[in-house]
Coordinates of N, CA, C and O in Angstrom, one line a residue:
M101 N -15.6 13.1 24.5 CA -14.6 13.2 23.6 C -14.8 12.2 22.6 O -14.9 11.3 22.6
Q102 N -14.5 12.7 21.4 CA -14.6 11.9 20.4 C -13.5 11.6 20.0 O -12.4 12.5 19.8
A103 N -13.0 10.7 19.2 CA -11.6 10.0 18.5 C -11.6 8.9 17.7 O -12.7 8.5 17.1
F104 N -10.5 9.0 16.8 CA -10.3 7.7 15.2 C -10.4 6.7 15.9 O -9.3 6.3 16.9
A105 N -10.7 5.7 15.8 CA -10.4 4.1 16.1 C -9.1 3.9 15.9 O -8.4 4.5 15.1
P106 N -8.7 3.4 16.9 CA -7.3 2.8 17.3 C -6.9 1.2 15.8 O -5.7 1.6 15.3
D107 N -7.6 1.2 15.6 CA -7.3 0.5 13.6 C -7.6 1.0 12.7 O -8.0 0.1 11.8
S108 N -8.3 2.4 12.8 CA -8.1 2.7 11.5 C -7.5 2.7 10.4 O -6.4 2.9 10.7
S109 N -7.8 2.3 9.5 CA -7.3 2.0 8.2 C -7.8 2.6 7.1 O -8.5 2.3 6.9
V110 N -6.9 3.0 5.9 CA -7.5 3.2 4.5 C -7.0 2.6 3.4 O -5.5 2.5 3.3
T111 N -7.6 2.0 2.4 CA -6.8 1.6 1.3 C -7.4 2.4 -0.1 O -8.1 2.6 0.0
T112 N -6.1 2.5 0.0 CA -6.2 3.6 -1.9 C -6.0 2.7 -2.9 O -5.4 1.2 -2.7
Q113 N -5.8 2.7 -4.3 CA -5.6 2.0 -5.6 C -3.8 1.7 -5.2 O -4.1 0.3 -5.5
R114 N -3.1 2.3 -4.7 CA -1.7 1.5 -4.5 C -0.9 1.3 -3.2 O -0.2 1.1 -2.6
L115 N -2.0 2.3 -1.9 CA -1.6 2.2 -1.0 C -2.2 1.8 0.4 O -3.7 1.9 0.4
L116 N -1.3 1.5 1.7 CA -2.3 1.1 2.7 C -1.6 2.0 4.0 O -0.9 2.4 3.9
L117 N -3.0 2.8 4.2 CA -2.8 3.8 5.1 C -3.2 2.8 6.4 O -4.0 2.8 6.5
R118 N -2.1 2.8 7.4 CA -2.2 2.2 8.4 C -1.6 2.4 9.9 O -0.6 3.1 9.9
P119 N -1.9 2.3 11.0 CA -1.4 2.5 12.6 C -0.1 1.8 12.0 O -0.2 0.9 11.6
F120 N 0.9 2.6 12.4 CA 2.3 2.3 12.5 C 1.9 1.2 14.0 O 1.5 1.4 15.0
A121 N 3.1 0.1 13.9 CA 3.4 -1.1 14.7 C 4.5 -1.6 14.9 O 5.6 -0.7 14.5
P122 N 4.6 -2.1 15.8 CA 5.9 -2.9 16.4 C 6.9 -3.8 15.3 O 8.3 -3.1 15.7
S123 N 5.8 -3.9 14.7 CA 6.7 -4.8 13.3 C 7.4 -3.5 12.2 O 8.1 -4.2 11.1
D124 N 7.0 -2.1 12.5 CA 7.9 -1.2 11.8 C 8.9 -0.8 12.4 O 9.5 0.1 11.6
A125 N 9.7 -1.4 13.4 CA 10.6 -1.5 14.1 C 12.1 -0.9 13.2 O 12.9 0.1 13.1
G126 N 11.9 -2.1 12.5 CA 13.7 -2.4 11.3 C 13.2 -1.1 10.5 O 14.6 -0.2 10.2
R127 N 12.4 -0.5 9.9 CA 11.9 0.3 8.6 C 12.1 1.8 9.1 O 13.3 2.8 8.8
V128 N 11.5 2.0 10.8 CA 11.8 3.1 11.2 C 13.5 3.3 11.6 O 13.5 4.3 11.5
R129 N 13.9 2.3 12.3 CA 15.3 3.0 12.4 C 16.5 2.9 11.6 O 16.9 3.7 11.6
S130 N 15.7 2.1 10.4 CA 16.9 3.0 9.1 C 16.7 4.1 8.5 O 17.0 5.0 8.2
V131 N 14.9 4.2 9.0 CA 14.8 6.1 8.1 C 15.6 6.7 9.1 O 16.4 7.9 8.7
I132 N 15.9 6.5 10.4 CA 16.3 7.5 11.5 C 17.9 7.4 11.2 O 18.4 8.4 10.8
E133 N 18.3 6.6 10.6 CA 19.8 6.3 10.8 C 19.8 7.2 9.4 O 21.4 7.5 9.4
A134 N 19.2 6.7 8.5 CA 19.6 7.3 7.3 C 19.0 9.0 7.4 O 19.9 9.8 6.5
R135 N 19.0 9.4 8.2 CA 18.3 10.8 8.4 C 17.2 11.3 7.4 O 17.5 12.6 6.8
A136 N 16.2 10.2 7.2 CA 15.4 11.0 6.1 C 14.0 10.8 6.9 O 13.5 10.4 7.4
S137 N 14.0 12.6 6.7 CA 12.7 13.1 7.6 C 11.7 12.9 6.7 O 11.3 14.2 5.9
F138 N 10.8 11.9 7.2 CA 9.4 12.1 6.8 C 8.6 11.7 8.2 O 6.9 11.6 7.8
L139 N 8.8 11.0 9.1 CA 8.2 10.6 10.2 C 7.3 11.8 11.2 O 7.5 12.8 10.4
P140 N 6.2 11.2 11.4 CA 5.6 12.2 12.2 C 6.1 13.3 13.5 O 7.3 12.6 14.0
P141 N 5.8 14.5 13.6 CA 6.5 15.4 14.8 C 6.2 14.2 15.7 O 5.4 13.7 16.2
G142 N 7.3 14.3 16.5 CA 7.8 13.7 17.8 C 8.3 12.4 17.5 O 8.3 11.2 18.6
A143 N 8.3 11.8 16.4 CA 9.3 10.3 16.1 C 10.9 10.7 16.5 O 11.4 11.9 16.8
P144 N 11.3 9.7 17.1 CA 12.5 9.8 18.1 C 13.8 9.8 16.9 O 13.4 9.8 15.7
D145 N 14.7 10.9 17.6 CA 16.1 11.2 16.5 C 16.8 9.9 16.7 O 18.3 10.2 16.1
R146 N 16.7 9.1 17.5 CA 18.2 8.1 17.8 C 17.0 6.5 17.7 O 15.9 6.6 18.4
S147 N 17.9 5.6 16.9 CA 17.3 4.4 17.4 C 16.9 3.6 18.0 O 16.0 3.0 18.3
S148 N 17.2 4.0 19.2 CA 17.0 3.5 21.0 C 15.4 3.9 20.9 O 15.2 3.4 22.0
G149 N 15.2 5.0 20.5 CA 14.1 5.2 21.0 C 12.7 4.7 20.0 O 11.6 5.0 20.3
V150 N 13.2 4.0 19.5 CA 12.1 3.4 18.3 C 11.2 2.4 19.0 O 9.7 2.7 18.6
S151 N 11.2 1.9 19.7 CA 10.5 0.5 20.3 C 9.8 1.3 20.9 O 8.3 0.9 21.3
R152 N 9.6 2.3 22.0 CA 8.7 2.9 22.6 C 7.9 3.7 21.9 O 6.7 3.7 22.6
W153 N 9.0 4.3 21.0 CA 7.8 5.0 20.1 C 6.6 4.4 19.6 O 5.4 5.0 19.4
L154 N 6.9 3.3 18.7 CA 5.9 2.9 18.1 C 5.0 2.1 19.1 O 3.7 1.8 18.8
A155 N 5.3 1.5 20.2 CA 4.3 1.4 21.3 C 3.6 2.2 22.1 O 2.3 1.9 22.4
Q156 N 3.7 3.2 22.4 CA 3.4 4.5 22.8 C 3.2 6.0 22.2 O 2.3 6.4 21.9
G157 N 4.6 6.6 21.8 CA 4.3 7.8 21.3 C 3.5 8.0 20.0 O 3.0 9.3 19.9
V158 N 3.7 7.1 18.9 CA 3.1 7.5 17.4 C 1.2 7.2 17.9 O 0.7 8.1 17.0
H159 N 1.3 6.2 19.2 CA -0.2 6.6 19.2 C -1.0 7.5 20.1 O -2.3 7.6 20.5
E160 N 0.0 8.7 20.8 CA -0.8 9.6 21.9 C -1.7 10.6 21.1 O -2.6 10.8 21.8
L161 N -1.7 10.8 19.8 CA -2.2 11.8 19.2 C -3.8 11.3 19.1 O -4.6 12.1 19.7
R162 N -3.8 10.0 19.0 CA -5.0 9.2 19.0 C -5.9 9.3 20.3 O -6.9 9.4 20.2
R163 N -5.1 8.5 21.1 CA -5.4 8.6 22.3 C -6.0 9.9 23.1 O -7.4 10.1 23.8
S164 N -5.3 10.9 22.7 CA -5.9 12.1 23.4 C -7.4 12.8 22.3 O -8.0 13.6 22.8
G165 N -7.7 12.2 21.4 CA -8.9 12.3 20.8 C -8.6 13.6 19.5 O -9.4 14.0 18.7
Q166 N -7.3 14.1 19.1 CA -7.1 15.0 18.9 C -6.6 14.9 17.1 O -6.1 15.6 16.4
G167 N -6.2 13.4 16.8 CA -5.6 13.0 15.5 C -5.2 11.8 15.8 O -5.8 10.9 16.4
T168 N -4.7 11.2 14.2 CA -4.0 9.9 14.2 C -2.2 9.9 13.1 O -2.8 10.8 12.6
H169 N -1.5 9.4 13.4 CA -0.4 9.3 12.8 C -0.7 8.0 12.2 O -0.5 6.6 12.7
L170 N -0.8 7.6 10.7 CA -0.4 6.8 10.0 C 0.2 6.5 9.3 O 0.7 7.5 8.9
A171 N 1.0 5.2 8.7 CA 1.9 4.6 8.0 C 1.3 4.8 6.7 O 0.3 4.5 6.5
M172 N 2.2 5.0 5.7 CA 1.9 5.0 4.2 C 2.8 3.5 3.5 O 3.8 3.6 3.7
E173 N 2.2 2.9 3.5 CA 2.6 1.7 2.9 C 2.3 0.9 1.4 O 1.2 1.1 0.9
A174 N 3.2 0.8 1.1 CA 3.4 0.9 -0.7 C 3.9 -1.1 -0.6 O 5.2 -0.6 -0.1
D175 N 3.3 -1.3 -1.6 CA 4.2 -3.0 -1.7 C 4.9 -3.5 -0.6 O 5.7 -4.1 -0.7
G176 N 4.2 -3.2 0.9 CA 4.5 -3.9 2.1 C 6.0 -3.1 2.8 O 6.6 -3.6 3.3
L177 N 6.1 -2.1 1.6 CA 7.2 -1.3 2.4 C 6.9 0.3 3.0 O 5.5 1.2 2.5
V178 N 7.4 0.9 4.0 CA 6.7 1.8 4.9 C 7.1 3.4 3.4 O 8.8 3.3 4.1
V179 N 6.9 3.9 3.4 CA 7.1 4.9 1.7 C 6.8 6.4 2.4 O 7.3 7.2 1.9
G180 N 6.1 6.6 3.7 CA 5.6 7.5 4.3 C 4.6 7.7 5.3 O 4.6 6.7 6.2
A181 N 4.3 8.9 6.0 CA 3.5 9.0 6.8 C 2.6 9.8 6.5 O 2.8 10.8 5.9
I182 N 1.3 9.9 7.1 CA 0.2 10.7 7.1 C -0.4 11.1 8.4 O -0.6 9.9 9.0
S183 N -1.2 12.4 8.6 CA -1.5 12.5 9.8 C -3.1 13.3 9.6 O -2.8 14.3 8.9
L184 N -3.9 12.9 10.4 CA -4.4 14.2 11.0 C -4.3 14.4 12.3 O -4.3 13.9 13.2
F185 N -4.2 16.1 12.9 CA -3.9 16.8 14.0 C -4.8 17.8 13.8 O -5.6 18.3 12.9
R186 N -4.6 18.3 14.9 CA -5.3 19.6 15.3 C -7.1 19.6 15.1 O -7.6 20.3 14.9
T187 N -7.5 18.2 15.7 CA -9.1 18.4 14.9 C -9.6 18.7 16.6 O -9.5 18.3 17.7
L188 N -10.6 19.4 15.9 CA -11.3 20.0 16.5 C -12.8 19.6 16.3 O -13.6 19.9 15.5
W189 N -13.6 18.4 17.2 CA -14.8 17.8 17.3 C -15.7 18.6 17.1 O -16.6 18.0 16.5
D190 N -16.0 19.5 18.0 CA -16.9 20.4 18.2 C -16.9 21.3 16.8 O -18.0 21.6 16.7
A191 N -16.1 21.7 16.1 CA -16.1 22.5 15.2 C -16.3 21.7 14.1 O -16.4 22.5 12.9
G192 N -15.8 20.4 14.0 CA -15.9 19.4 12.8 C -14.4 20.0 11.8 O -14.8 19.5 11.1
T193 N -13.6 20.3 12.3 CA -12.5 20.8 11.5 C -11.1 19.7 12.3 O -11.4 19.5 13.3
T194 N -10.0 19.8 11.1 CA -8.8 18.9 11.2 C -8.2 19.1 10.4 O -8.3 20.2 9.2
E195 N -6.8 19.0 10.4 CA -5.6 19.5 9.6 C -5.2 18.0 9.2 O -4.9 17.3 10.1
I196 N -4.3 18.0 7.9 CA -3.6 17.1 7.3 C -2.3 17.4 7.3 O -1.8 18.6 6.8
G197 N -1.6 16.6 7.2 CA 0.1 16.6 6.9 C 0.8 15.0 6.5 O -0.1 14.1 7.0
Y198 N 1.7 15.5 6.0 CA 2.1 13.8 5.2 C 3.6 14.3 5.1 O 4.3 15.1 4.8
G199 N 4.3 13.3 4.9 CA 5.6 13.4 4.3 C 6.2 11.6 3.5 O 5.4 10.7 4.3
V200 N 6.8 11.7 2.6 CA 7.1 10.8 1.7 C 8.6 10.9 1.9 O 9.3 11.6 1.6
H201 N 9.0 9.4 2.3 CA 10.6 8.9 2.0 C 11.1 9.9 0.8 O 10.6 9.5 -0.3
P202 N 12.2 10.1 1.1 CA 13.1 10.7 -0.2 C 13.0 10.0 -1.3 O 13.3 10.4 -2.4
L203 N 13.7 8.6 -1.2 CA 13.6 7.4 -2.4 C 12.2 7.3 -2.7 O 12.2 6.9 -4.1
H204 N 11.1 7.8 -2.3 CA 10.0 7.1 -3.1 C 9.1 8.5 -3.5 O 7.9 8.6 -4.0
R205 N 9.8 9.8 -3.7 CA 9.0 11.1 -4.0 C 9.1 10.9 -5.5 O 9.7 10.6 -6.1
G206 N 7.7 11.9 -5.9 CA 7.4 11.6 -7.3 C 7.0 10.8 -8.3 O 6.8 10.5 -9.2
R207 N 6.5 9.9 -7.1 CA 5.4 8.9 -7.3 C 3.8 9.2 -7.2 O 2.8 8.3 -7.6
G208 N 3.5 10.6 -7.0 CA 1.8 10.9 -6.7 C 1.4 10.1 -5.0 O 0.6 9.9 -5.2
Y209 N 2.3 9.2 -4.4 CA 1.9 8.6 -3.5 C 0.9 9.6 -2.0 O 0.1 9.5 -1.9
A210 N 1.9 10.8 -2.0 CA 1.1 12.1 -0.9 C -0.3 12.2 -1.9 O -1.0 12.3 -1.0
P211 N -0.5 12.7 -3.0 CA -2.0 13.1 -3.3 C -3.1 12.0 -3.2 O -3.8 12.1 -2.7
E212 N -2.1 10.9 -3.5 CA -3.4 9.6 -3.5 C -3.6 9.3 -2.2 O -4.8 9.3 -1.7
A213 N -2.4 10.0 -1.1 CA -2.6 9.4 0.4 C -3.9 10.1 1.0 O -4.6 10.1 1.6
V214 N -3.5 11.4 0.4 CA -4.2 13.0 1.2 C -5.6 12.6 0.8 O -6.5 12.7 1.3
R215 N -6.2 12.2 -0.7 CA -7.1 12.1 -1.0 C -7.8 10.8 -0.2 O -9.2 11.0 0.0
G216 N -7.1 9.7 -0.2 CA -8.1 8.9 0.2 C -8.2 8.9 1.9 O -9.4 8.6 2.5
L217 N -7.4 9.7 2.5 CA -7.5 9.9 4.0 C -8.7 10.9 4.2 O -9.5 10.8 5.1
T218 N -8.6 11.9 3.6 CA -9.9 13.0 3.5 C -11.4 12.4 3.0 O -11.7 12.4 3.6
R219 N -11.3 11.4 2.3 CA -12.1 10.7 2.0 C -12.8 10.1 3.0 O -14.1 10.3 3.4
W220 N -11.8 9.0 3.5 CA -12.3 8.2 4.6 C -12.8 9.3 5.9 O -13.6 8.9 6.3
A221 N -11.9 10.1 5.9 CA -12.3 11.3 7.4 C -13.8 11.9 7.2 O -14.8 11.7 8.5
F222 N -14.3 12.2 5.9 CA -15.6 13.1 5.5 C -16.3 11.6 5.8 O -17.5 11.8 6.0
D223 N -16.2 10.3 5.2 CA -17.3 9.1 5.2 C -17.6 8.7 6.7 O -18.4 7.6 6.6
S224 N -16.4 8.8 7.3 CA -16.6 7.9 8.7 C -16.6 9.0 10.1 O -16.5 8.4 10.9
T225 N -16.6 10.3 10.0 CA -16.8 10.9 10.9 C -17.7 12.2 10.6 O -18.3 12.2 9.5
A226 N -18.2 13.3 11.8 CA -18.9 14.0 11.2 C -17.8 15.4 10.9 O -18.8 16.7 11.0
L227 N -16.6 15.2 10.7 CA -16.0 16.3 10.4 C -16.3 16.9 8.8 O -16.8 16.4 8.2
H228 N -16.4 18.4 8.9 CA -16.8 19.0 7.8 C -15.8 19.9 7.1 O -16.0 20.4 5.5
R229 N -14.6 19.9 7.5 CA -13.6 20.7 6.8 C -12.1 20.2 7.1 O -11.8 20.0 8.4
I230 N -11.4 20.2 6.1 CA -9.9 19.8 6.6 C -9.0 20.6 6.1 O -9.0 21.1 5.0
E231 N -8.1 20.9 6.9 CA -7.1 22.1 6.2 C -5.9 21.3 6.1 O -5.8 20.4 6.7
L232 N -5.1 22.1 4.9 CA -3.6 21.4 4.8 C -2.9 22.5 4.4 O -3.1 23.8 3.8
R233 N -1.7 23.0 5.3 CA -0.8 24.1 5.5 C 0.8 23.8 4.9 O 1.1 22.7 5.0
A234 N 1.0 24.6 4.1 CA 2.0 24.2 3.4 C 3.1 25.5 3.2 O 2.6 26.6 2.8
N235 N 4.5 25.6 3.5 CA 5.0 26.6 3.4 C 5.1 27.2 1.5 O 5.4 25.9 0.9
L236 N 5.2 28.1 1.8 CA 4.9 29.1 0.3 C 6.0 28.7 -0.9 O 5.6 28.7 -1.9
D237 N 7.3 28.4 -0.5 CA 8.6 28.0 -1.0 C 8.4 26.3 -1.2 O 9.4 25.9 -1.8
N238 N 6.9 25.5 -0.5 CA 7.5 24.7 -0.9 C 6.6 23.9 -2.1 O 5.2 23.5 -1.7
V239 N 7.0 23.9 -3.3 CA 6.2 23.8 -4.7 C 5.9 22.6 -4.7 O 4.8 22.2 -5.3
A240 N 6.6 21.9 -4.2 CA 6.2 20.1 -4.0 C 4.8 20.2 -3.2 O 3.5 19.0 -3.4
S241 N 5.1 20.1 -1.9 CA 4.1 20.5 -1.2 C 2.3 21.3 -1.6 O 1.3 20.8 -1.4
L242 N 2.5 22.5 -2.3 CA 1.6 23.2 -3.1 C 0.8 22.2 -4.0 O -0.3 22.1 -4.3
R243 N 1.6 21.8 -4.7 CA 1.3 20.6 -5.9 C 0.3 19.5 -5.6 O -0.8 19.0 -6.1
V244 N 0.9 19.1 -4.0 CA 0.2 17.8 -3.6 C -1.2 18.3 -3.1 O -2.5 17.8 -3.4
A245 N -1.5 19.6 -2.6 CA -2.6 19.9 -2.1 C -4.0 20.2 -3.7 O -4.8 20.0 -3.0
E246 N -2.9 20.7 -4.0 CA -3.9 21.2 -5.7 C -4.2 19.7 -6.5 O -5.4 19.9 -6.8
K247 N -3.2 19.0 -6.3 CA -3.7 17.5 -6.5 C -4.7 16.7 -6.2 O -5.9 16.1 -6.5
A248 N -4.8 16.9 -4.7 CA -5.6 16.5 -4.1 C -7.0 16.9 -3.9 O -8.1 16.6 -2.8
G249 N -7.1 18.0 -4.5 CA -8.7 19.6 -4.4 C -8.8 20.0 -3.3 O -9.8 20.7 -3.4
F250 N -7.9 20.3 -2.6 CA -7.9 21.4 -1.3 C -7.5 22.4 -2.4 O -7.2 23.1 -3.5
V251 N -8.8 23.7 -1.9 CA -8.7 25.2 -2.1 C -7.7 25.9 -1.5 O -7.9 26.1 -0.3
R252 N -7.2 26.4 -2.6 CA -6.2 27.5 -1.9 C -6.8 28.3 -1.3 O -7.8 29.4 -1.9
E253 N -6.9 28.9 0.3 CA -7.5 30.0 0.8 C -6.7 31.3 1.2 O -7.5 32.2 1.4
G254 N -5.9 30.9 1.1 CA -5.0 32.7 1.7 C -3.3 32.2 2.0 O -3.0 30.8 2.0
V255 N -2.7 33.3 2.6 CA -0.9 33.0 3.1 C -1.0 34.0 4.3 O -1.8 34.8 4.6
L256 N -0.8 33.2 5.1 CA -0.4 33.4 6.3 C 1.0 34.1 6.7 O 2.0 33.1 5.9
R257 N 1.5 35.1 6.9 CA 2.9 35.7 6.1 C 3.4 35.8 7.4 O 3.1 35.5 8.8
L258 N 4.6 34.7 7.2 CA 6.0 34.7 8.3 C 5.4 34.0 9.5 O 5.7 34.0 10.7
A259 N 4.3 32.7 9.1 CA 3.5 31.9 10.3 C 4.6 30.7 10.5 O 3.9 29.8 11.3
A260 N 5.5 30.3 9.9 CA 5.9 29.0 9.9 C 7.7 29.3 10.5 O 8.3 30.3 9.6
M261 N 8.1 29.0 11.2 CA 9.8 28.8 11.5 C 10.5 27.7 11.0 O 10.1 26.9 11.7
E262 N 11.4 27.9 10.4 CA 12.3 27.0 9.9 C 14.1 27.5 10.6 O 14.0 28.5 11.0
K263 N 14.6 26.1 10.3 CA 16.1 26.5 10.8 C 16.7 27.9 10.4 O 17.5 28.5 11.1
D264 N 16.0 28.4 9.2 CA 16.8 29.7 8.5 C 15.8 30.9 8.1 O 16.5 32.1 7.8
G265 N 14.7 30.6 9.3 CA 14.3 32.0 9.2 C 12.7 31.7 9.0 O 12.2 30.4 8.8
P266 N 11.6 32.6 9.4 CA 10.4 32.5 9.1 C 9.6 32.3 7.8 O 10.5 32.6 6.8
R267 N 8.8 31.4 7.6 CA 8.3 31.2 6.3 C 7.1 31.8 6.0 O 5.9 31.9 7.3
D268 N 6.6 32.6 4.8 CA 5.1 32.7 4.7 C 4.5 31.2 4.8 O 4.7 30.0 3.8
V269 N 3.1 30.8 5.1 CA 2.6 29.5 4.7 C 1.1 29.8 3.7 O 0.5 30.4 4.4
V270 N 0.8 28.7 3.3 CA -0.6 29.2 2.4 C -1.4 27.9 2.6 O -0.9 26.8 3.5
V271 N -2.7 28.5 2.9 CA -3.5 27.4 3.8 C -4.7 27.1 3.1 O -4.9 28.2 1.6
F272 N -4.7 25.8 2.6 CA -5.7 24.9 2.0 C -7.0 24.5 2.5 O -6.5 24.3 4.0
G273 N -7.9 24.3 2.0 CA -9.2 24.0 2.8 C -10.0 23.3 1.9 O -9.6 23.1 0.3
L274 N -10.5 21.8 2.2 CA -11.5 21.3 1.6 C -12.9 20.8 2.7 O -12.3 20.5 3.8
L275 N -13.7 21.3 2.0 CA -15.2 20.8 2.9 C -15.8 19.6 2.1 O -15.7 19.1 0.8
R276 N -16.7 18.8 3.3 CA -17.2 17.6 2.7 C -18.3 18.1 1.6 O -17.9 17.6 0.9
S277 N -18.9 19.3 1.3 CA -19.5 19.8 0.2 C -18.4 19.6 -1.1 O -19.2 19.9 -2.6
D278 N -17.9 19.6 -1.0 CA -16.7 19.9 -1.9 C -16.6 19.0 -2.6 O -16.3 18.4 -3.8
L279 N -16.8 17.7 -2.4 CA -16.2 16.1 -2.8 C -17.6 15.6 -3.4 O -17.9 14.3 -4.0
S280 N -19.0 16.6 -3.2 CA -20.6 15.9 -3.4 C -20.6 16.0 -4.9 O -19.9 17.1 -5.7

């Protein structure tokens, strides 16, 4: 099994993409209490679960070999999260996803983080394809994909289930050769 290194981190112009750590507990608790949803899937919905999640849960994806969850840090503050997931090492593919704290949106952090993590993944692994999926009605995420250089490949009809019903999903792809 291949996997991402536990100490994997990426530096971009304004961001540090790094593994979540126990020192993030205060920030994560405040995010959960404010109901600001940008943390990776599996994040606790109550403050009482934060310590355990930071010690174990957030790192399970990496330990399984299927991806990694990273904190998106700007000026010493966790402003978002970014992940590689659904990694198929034999096929050379993975998917990227991200979330930015509502107070820090509109500053270009998401496309910068996506470009940085994508470049790092291609430079440090044998992966050759990264996918990004966004709901068709999520204009901000569609823009992030385009700004990060991903190619729109198609629409999966009614492929995502949201609280208010199914949504169409746009699939974007970026190949290692696209960066040459």
